[in-house]
Amino acid sequence: MATRFAEAMDDPTASLEELESVVIRFAGDSGDGMQLTGAQFTSSTALEGSDLATFPDFPAEIRAPVGTTFGVSAFQINFGSSAILTAGDAPDVLVAMNPAAL
């Protein structure tokens, strides 16, 4: 995937695929700013005029141990050019801040 992107960047005539919608999930330890990052990305996407749906996911624990799956906080956004009804099933892009978020 990175190779295709690099090739497209080197060749301005290369064709890029336009997607109807994209699901992005930001994930990291609670306190890493995943909710803030998701909110900022959502604001930018809405200002662009895309339709969107979000799913914030944060742990029930007040302070879970760092690096454990119990303390993973995530924010998922599904956005696109047509009507978006759900936050999406599986992410097309995962932004993981640590191994526990994988």
XYZ file of C-alpha atoms in Angstrom:
102
model
C 0.000 0.000 0.000
C 2.755 2.455 0.908
C 4.568 1.537 -2.302
C 1.490 2.352 -4.399
C 1.168 5.677 -2.594
C 4.840 6.466 -3.131
C 4.541 5.600 -6.827
C 1.486 7.853 -7.143
C 3.370 10.699 -5.475
C 6.308 10.276 -7.891
C 4.079 10.069 -10.982
C 1.481 12.863 -11.175
C -0.293 11.040 -14.034
C -0.875 7.910 -11.918
C -4.511 7.155 -11.232
C -5.824 7.383 -7.690
C -8.903 5.527 -6.503
C -11.733 7.711 -5.193
C -13.701 6.032 -2.396
C -17.389 6.558 -1.637
C -16.677 6.541 2.105
C -13.740 6.000 4.474
C -13.668 4.711 8.059
C -10.801 5.954 10.262
C -10.163 4.801 13.843
C -7.850 6.720 16.183
C -6.793 4.508 19.119
C -4.401 4.850 22.051
C -4.183 4.863 25.821
C -6.787 6.815 27.723
C -5.327 10.293 28.088
C -3.417 10.207 24.767
C -5.908 12.620 23.215
C -7.773 10.215 20.946
C -11.168 11.798 21.719
C -9.774 15.280 21.043
C -8.090 14.119 17.825
C -11.340 12.525 16.677
C -13.346 15.635 17.514
C -10.900 17.868 15.611
C -10.933 15.543 12.593
C -14.749 15.458 12.728
C -14.936 19.258 12.773
C -12.624 19.533 9.770
C -14.581 16.881 7.876
C -17.906 18.589 8.611
C -16.547 21.973 7.501
C -15.534 20.373 4.207
C -19.176 19.365 3.688
C -18.866 15.582 3.962
C -21.585 13.501 5.598
C -20.317 11.630 8.658
C -21.071 9.425 11.648
C -18.863 8.987 14.721
C -18.366 6.411 17.469
C -16.352 7.513 20.521
C -15.169 4.522 22.564
C -13.477 5.062 25.916
C -12.790 2.759 28.872
C -15.034 2.491 31.903
C -12.012 2.515 34.221
C -11.007 5.884 35.593
C -7.287 5.138 35.300
C -6.486 1.766 33.735
C -2.863 0.577 33.635
C -0.950 2.159 30.733
C -0.359 -0.155 27.773
C -3.169 -2.585 28.596
C -6.219 -3.263 26.458
C -8.393 -2.151 29.395
C -7.142 1.411 28.993
C -7.548 1.783 25.215
C -9.528 4.813 24.114
C -10.692 5.042 20.503
C -12.638 7.334 18.206
C -14.032 6.077 14.913
C -15.378 8.254 12.103
C -17.053 7.213 8.860
C -17.259 10.021 6.311
C -18.055 10.284 2.639
C -19.699 12.126 -0.198
C -23.051 10.313 0.106
C -25.382 9.658 3.045
C -23.590 7.963 5.968
C -25.878 6.054 8.341
C -23.447 4.251 10.685
C -19.958 4.743 12.097
C -18.742 1.789 10.010
C -17.863 -1.821 10.745
C -14.125 -2.104 10.165
C -11.624 0.723 9.743
C -10.001 1.417 6.394
C -7.309 3.363 8.284
C -6.121 2.656 11.843
C -4.055 5.269 13.665
C -2.666 3.311 16.646
C -0.587 5.145 19.241
C 0.709 1.962 20.920
C 0.639 -1.857 20.537
C -2.302 -2.240 22.938
C -4.442 -0.214 20.525
C -3.909 -2.759 17.754
